[in-house]
Amino acid sequence: IIDELGRVDRLVAVTKDCARLTPSVQGLHVVGDAWSASPEELEPLEANLVIGASPYKQEVVANLIQARTRFVATAAWGLAEIYDDIRMIGRLVDASEAAEALVVRMQREIAETRAVTRDLVRPSVYCEVWMRPVMSSPKWVYELLEAAGGAPVTPPAAILEASAVLAANPEVVVMAWFGAIGRSNPNEFRRREGYSGLRAVVEDRIVPVRDEFLNAPCQHLLTGLRILKHALHPERFGPLPSELLPHLRAASTDVGGL
């Protein structure tokens, strides 16, 4: 988000995921994330503010607070909270106007997509964020699914029994495993007991999406939205454009050991 707001100059360190996704922060110190950061690695950097994103490890947050680190925690549930977080970060880095412009851009594209899909027949969709235990995607992903013309078949952010997925029998499965760095694995899904008869498996409509395009609560969600609308409604939007294909190819690597 800070890169999109044009304020990379305010950063002294980033996590490894930020460094992987954002070329403009290459060369900055890489530190632990909300599951591994420590006051000791942050102290030499003399950062006067740490911004974190969920999920958090309780011990990490407690250690930062105990060390009197100024810590801002973001924990969005849906798109509305993501917009609020973008505005808050904009205020923190003196980029409120750029933040509002980003929010408006995201809202506009999502609204435009929703307007096109409003009267389309909606395929049933199961969207998975993790596999052990099986867990459905966050609420904001469900909002994107609905805007893209899909009908989610399970509650968001829920730990599910296999029977719930089998009973839903979705027409489309979207896989975006959290933190898997592009390794969402359709073959692992197909091999699960009883899943071979699911409509999405039989009709080969399993869509692996790179983690950052559905699970990162920022402007990258617009790329996820574009993938979803083409995958759910190729009859309306056409096949996936060439610039989006790498975001699927990289996600389909077979990693059965996960």
JSON list of N, CA, C and O in Angstrom, two decimals, residues 11 28 40 43 45 49 68-69 94 98 106 113 124 136 142-143 146 161 164 178 180 184 187 238 240-241 246:
[
{"chain": "A", "resi": 11, "resn": "LEU", "atom": "N", "xyz": [9.93, 4.17, 4.46]},
{"chain": "A", "resi": 11, "resn": "LEU", "atom": "CA", "xyz": [10.18, 2.82, 4.97]},
{"chain": "A", "resi": 11, "resn": "LEU", "atom": "C", "xyz": [11.66, 2.61, 5.29]},
{"chain": "A", "resi": 11, "resn": "LEU", "atom": "O", "xyz": [12.54, 3.06, 4.55]},
{"chain": "A", "resi": 28, "resn": "LEU", "atom": "N", "xyz": [15.96, -2.60, 1.03]},
{"chain": "A", "resi": 28, "resn": "LEU", "atom": "CA", "xyz": [15.63, -2.29, 2.42]},
{"chain": "A", "resi": 28, "resn": "LEU", "atom": "C", "xyz": [15.90, -3.51, 3.30]},
{"chain": "A", "resi": 28, "resn": "LEU", "atom": "O", "xyz": [15.94, -4.64, 2.83]},
{"chain": "A", "resi": 40, "resn": "GLU", "atom": "N", "xyz": [14.33, -6.92, 19.09]},
{"chain": "A", "resi": 40, "resn": "GLU", "atom": "CA", "xyz": [15.78, -6.86, 18.94]},
{"chain": "A", "resi": 40, "resn": "GLU", "atom": "C", "xyz": [16.19, -6.56, 17.49]},
{"chain": "A", "resi": 40, "resn": "GLU", "atom": "O", "xyz": [17.14, -5.81, 17.25]},
{"chain": "A", "resi": 43, "resn": "GLU", "atom": "N", "xyz": [15.11, -2.71, 16.73]},
{"chain": "A", "resi": 43, "resn": "GLU", "atom": "CA", "xyz": [15.72, -1.61, 17.48]},
{"chain": "A", "resi": 43, "resn": "GLU", "atom": "C", "xyz": [16.83, -0.89, 16.70]},
{"chain": "A", "resi": 43, "resn": "GLU", "atom": "O", "xyz": [16.85, 0.35, 16.65]},
{"chain": "A", "resi": 45, "resn": "LEU", "atom": "N", "xyz": [17.16, -0.33, 13.67]},
{"chain": "A", "resi": 45, "resn": "LEU", "atom": "CA", "xyz": [16.63, 0.39, 12.52]},
{"chain": "A", "resi": 45, "resn": "LEU", "atom": "C", "xyz": [16.06, 1.75, 12.89]},
{"chain": "A", "resi": 45, "resn": "LEU", "atom": "O", "xyz": [15.80, 2.58, 12.02]},
{"chain": "A", "resi": 49, "resn": "LEU", "atom": "N", "xyz": [7.62, 3.62, 13.97]},
{"chain": "A", "resi": 49, "resn": "LEU", "atom": "CA", "xyz": [6.29, 3.04, 13.84]},
{"chain": "A", "resi": 49, "resn": "LEU", "atom": "C", "xyz": [6.40, 1.71, 13.10]},
{"chain": "A", "resi": 49, "resn": "LEU", "atom": "O", "xyz": [7.14, 1.59, 12.12]},
{"chain": "A", "resi": 68, "resn": "ARG", "atom": "N", "xyz": [7.78, -1.31, 24.08]},
{"chain": "A", "resi": 68, "resn": "ARG", "atom": "CA", "xyz": [7.29, 0.05, 23.83]},
{"chain": "A", "resi": 68, "resn": "ARG", "atom": "C", "xyz": [7.46, 0.45, 22.36]},
{"chain": "A", "resi": 68, "resn": "ARG", "atom": "O", "xyz": [7.74, 1.62, 22.03]},
{"chain": "A", "resi": 69, "resn": "THR", "atom": "N", "xyz": [7.31, -0.52, 21.48]},
{"chain": "A", "resi": 69, "resn": "THR", "atom": "CA", "xyz": [7.30, -0.25, 20.05]},
{"chain": "A", "resi": 69, "resn": "THR", "atom": "C", "xyz": [5.96, 0.34, 19.66]},
{"chain": "A", "resi": 69, "resn": "THR", "atom": "O", "xyz": [4.91, -0.18, 20.05]},
{"chain": "A", "resi": 94, "resn": "ASP", "atom": "N", "xyz": [1.44, 10.65, 5.52]},
{"chain": "A", "resi": 94, "resn": "ASP", "atom": "CA", "xyz": [1.18, 11.95, 4.89]},
{"chain": "A", "resi": 94, "resn": "ASP", "atom": "C", "xyz": [0.82, 11.82, 3.41]},
{"chain": "A", "resi": 94, "resn": "ASP", "atom": "O", "xyz": [1.35, 12.55, 2.55]},
{"chain": "A", "resi": 98, "resn": "ALA", "atom": "N", "xyz": [-3.63, 10.53, -1.89]},
{"chain": "A", "resi": 98, "resn": "ALA", "atom": "CA", "xyz": [-3.31, 9.35, -2.69]},
{"chain": "A", "resi": 98, "resn": "ALA", "atom": "C", "xyz": [-4.06, 8.13, -2.18]},
{"chain": "A", "resi": 98, "resn": "ALA", "atom": "O", "xyz": [-4.51, 7.28, -2.97]},
{"chain": "A", "resi": 106, "resn": "MET", "atom": "N", "xyz": [-10.32, 1.38, -6.46]},
{"chain": "A", "resi": 106, "resn": "MET", "atom": "CA", "xyz": [-10.74, 0.02, -6.15]},
{"chain": "A", "resi": 106, "resn": "MET", "atom": "C", "xyz": [-12.26, -0.09, -6.15]},
{"chain": "A", "resi": 106, "resn": "MET", "atom": "O", "xyz": [-12.83, -1.03, -6.74]},
{"chain": "A", "resi": 113, "resn": "THR", "atom": "N", "xyz": [-17.51, -3.98, -12.34]},
{"chain": "A", "resi": 113, "resn": "THR", "atom": "CA", "xyz": [-17.61, -5.42, -12.58]},
{"chain": "A", "resi": 113, "resn": "THR", "atom": "C", "xyz": [-18.94, -5.95, -12.09]},
{"chain": "A", "resi": 113, "resn": "THR", "atom": "O", "xyz": [-19.61, -6.75, -12.78]},
{"chain": "A", "resi": 124, "resn": "SER", "atom": "N", "xyz": [-22.03, -21.72, -8.74]},
{"chain": "A", "resi": 124, "resn": "SER", "atom": "CA", "xyz": [-21.69, -21.91, -7.33]},
{"chain": "A", "resi": 124, "resn": "SER", "atom": "C", "xyz": [-20.18, -22.07, -7.19]},
{"chain": "A", "resi": 124, "resn": "SER", "atom": "O", "xyz": [-19.54, -22.75, -7.99]},
{"chain": "A", "resi": 136, "resn": "SER", "atom": "N", "xyz": [-12.22, -21.89, 4.46]},
{"chain": "A", "resi": 136, "resn": "SER", "atom": "CA", "xyz": [-12.70, -21.03, 3.37]},
{"chain": "A", "resi": 136, "resn": "SER", "atom": "C", "xyz": [-12.03, -19.66, 3.44]},
{"chain": "A", "resi": 136, "resn": "SER", "atom": "O", "xyz": [-11.47, -19.27, 4.47]},
{"chain": "A", "resi": 142, "resn": "TYR", "atom": "N", "xyz": [-15.03, -13.24, -0.65]},
{"chain": "A", "resi": 142, "resn": "TYR", "atom": "CA", "xyz": [-16.42, -13.54, -0.99]},
{"chain": "A", "resi": 142, "resn": "TYR", "atom": "C", "xyz": [-17.09, -12.34, -1.64]},
{"chain": "A", "resi": 142, "resn": "TYR", "atom": "O", "xyz": [-17.89, -12.48, -2.57]},
{"chain": "A", "resi": 143, "resn": "GLU", "atom": "N", "xyz": [-16.74, -11.15, -1.19]},
{"chain": "A", "resi": 143, "resn": "GLU", "atom": "CA", "xyz": [-17.29, -9.94, -1.82]},
{"chain": "A", "resi": 143, "resn": "GLU", "atom": "C", "xyz": [-16.79, -9.81, -3.26]},
{"chain": "A", "resi": 143, "resn": "GLU", "atom": "O", "xyz": [-17.55, -9.41, -4.15]},
{"chain": "A", "resi": 146, "resn": "GLU", "atom": "N", "xyz": [-18.67, -12.38, -5.41]},
{"chain": "A", "resi": 146, "resn": "GLU", "atom": "CA", "xyz": [-20.02, -11.93, -5.75]},
{"chain": "A", "resi": 146, "resn": "GLU", "atom": "C", "xyz": [-19.98, -10.85, -6.82]},
{"chain": "A", "resi": 146, "resn": "GLU", "atom": "O", "xyz": [-20.80, -10.84, -7.75]},
{"chain": "A", "resi": 161, "resn": "GLU", "atom": "N", "xyz": [-15.59, -29.10, 7.47]},
{"chain": "A", "resi": 161, "resn": "GLU", "atom": "CA", "xyz": [-15.46, -30.54, 7.29]},
{"chain": "A", "resi": 161, "resn": "GLU", "atom": "C", "xyz": [-15.56, -30.83, 5.79]},
{"chain": "A", "resi": 161, "resn": "GLU", "atom": "O", "xyz": [-16.19, -30.09, 5.02]},
{"chain": "A", "resi": 164, "resn": "ALA", "atom": "N", "xyz": [-18.98, -30.72, 4.20]},
{"chain": "A", "resi": 164, "resn": "ALA", "atom": "CA", "xyz": [-19.61, -29.46, 3.83]},
{"chain": "A", "resi": 164, "resn": "ALA", "atom": "C", "xyz": [-19.31, -29.12, 2.38]},
{"chain": "A", "resi": 164, "resn": "ALA", "atom": "O", "xyz": [-20.18, -28.63, 1.64]},
{"chain": "A", "resi": 178, "resn": "PHE", "atom": "N", "xyz": [-3.10, -19.46, 1.71]},
{"chain": "A", "resi": 178, "resn": "PHE", "atom": "CA", "xyz": [-2.44, -18.35, 2.38]},
{"chain": "A", "resi": 178, "resn": "PHE", "atom": "C", "xyz": [-0.96, -18.68, 2.62]},
{"chain": "A", "resi": 178, "resn": "PHE", "atom": "O", "xyz": [-0.62, -19.71, 3.19]},
{"chain": "A", "resi": 180, "resn": "ALA", "atom": "N", "xyz": [1.30, -19.59, 0.67]},
{"chain": "A", "resi": 180, "resn": "ALA", "atom": "CA", "xyz": [1.88, -20.70, -0.09]},
{"chain": "A", "resi": 180, "resn": "ALA", "atom": "C", "xyz": [2.70, -20.21, -1.28]},
{"chain": "A", "resi": 180, "resn": "ALA", "atom": "O", "xyz": [3.25, -21.02, -2.02]},
{"chain": "A", "resi": 184, "resn": "SER", "atom": "N", "xyz": [-0.79, -23.08, -4.64]},
{"chain": "A", "resi": 184, "resn": "SER", "atom": "CA", "xyz": [-2.11, -23.69, -4.48]},
{"chain": "A", "resi": 184, "resn": "SER", "atom": "C", "xyz": [-2.20, -24.87, -5.46]},
{"chain": "A", "resi": 184, "resn": "SER", "atom": "O", "xyz": [-1.89, -24.72, -6.64]},
{"chain": "A", "resi": 187, "resn": "ASN", "atom": "N", "xyz": [-4.17, -30.58, -7.82]},
{"chain": "A", "resi": 187, "resn": "ASN", "atom": "CA", "xyz": [-4.08, -32.03, -7.72]},
{"chain": "A", "resi": 187, "resn": "ASN", "atom": "C", "xyz": [-4.31, -32.52, -6.30]},
{"chain": "A", "resi": 187, "resn": "ASN", "atom": "O", "xyz": [-4.90, -33.58, -6.09]},
{"chain": "A", "resi": 238, "resn": "GLY", "atom": "N", "xyz": [-14.57, -13.33, -21.84]},
{"chain": "A", "resi": 238, "resn": "GLY", "atom": "CA", "xyz": [-13.57, -13.96, -22.66]},
{"chain": "A", "resi": 238, "resn": "GLY", "atom": "C", "xyz": [-12.58, -14.75, -21.82]},
{"chain": "A", "resi": 238, "resn": "GLY", "atom": "O", "xyz": [-12.63, -14.75, -20.59]},
{"chain": "A", "resi": 240, "resn": "LEU", "atom": "N", "xyz": [-8.96, -15.83, -20.08]},
{"chain": "A", "resi": 240, "resn": "LEU", "atom": "CA", "xyz": [-8.02, -15.01, -19.32]},
{"chain": "A", "resi": 240, "resn": "LEU", "atom": "C", "xyz": [-7.02, -14.33, -20.25]},
{"chain": "A", "resi": 240, "resn": "LEU", "atom": "O", "xyz": [-6.40, -14.99, -21.08]},
{"chain": "A", "resi": 241, "resn": "PRO", "atom": "N", "xyz": [-6.85, -13.01, -20.13]},
{"chain": "A", "resi": 241, "resn": "PRO", "atom": "CA", "xyz": [-5.86, -12.31, -20.94]},
{"chain": "A", "resi": 241, "resn": "PRO", "atom": "C", "xyz": [-4.45, -12.83, -20.63]},
{"chain": "A", "resi": 241, "resn": "PRO", "atom": "O", "xyz": [-4.18, -13.32, -19.54]},
{"chain": "A", "resi": 246, "resn": "PRO", "atom": "N", "xyz": [0.18, -15.85, -16.10]},
{"chain": "A", "resi": 246, "resn": "PRO", "atom": "CA", "xyz": [1.24, -16.25, -15.17]},
{"chain": "A", "resi": 246, "resn": "PRO", "atom": "C", "xyz": [0.77, -16.34, -13.72]},
{"chain": "A", "resi": 246, "resn": "PRO", "atom": "O", "xyz": [1.33, -17.09, -12.93]}
]
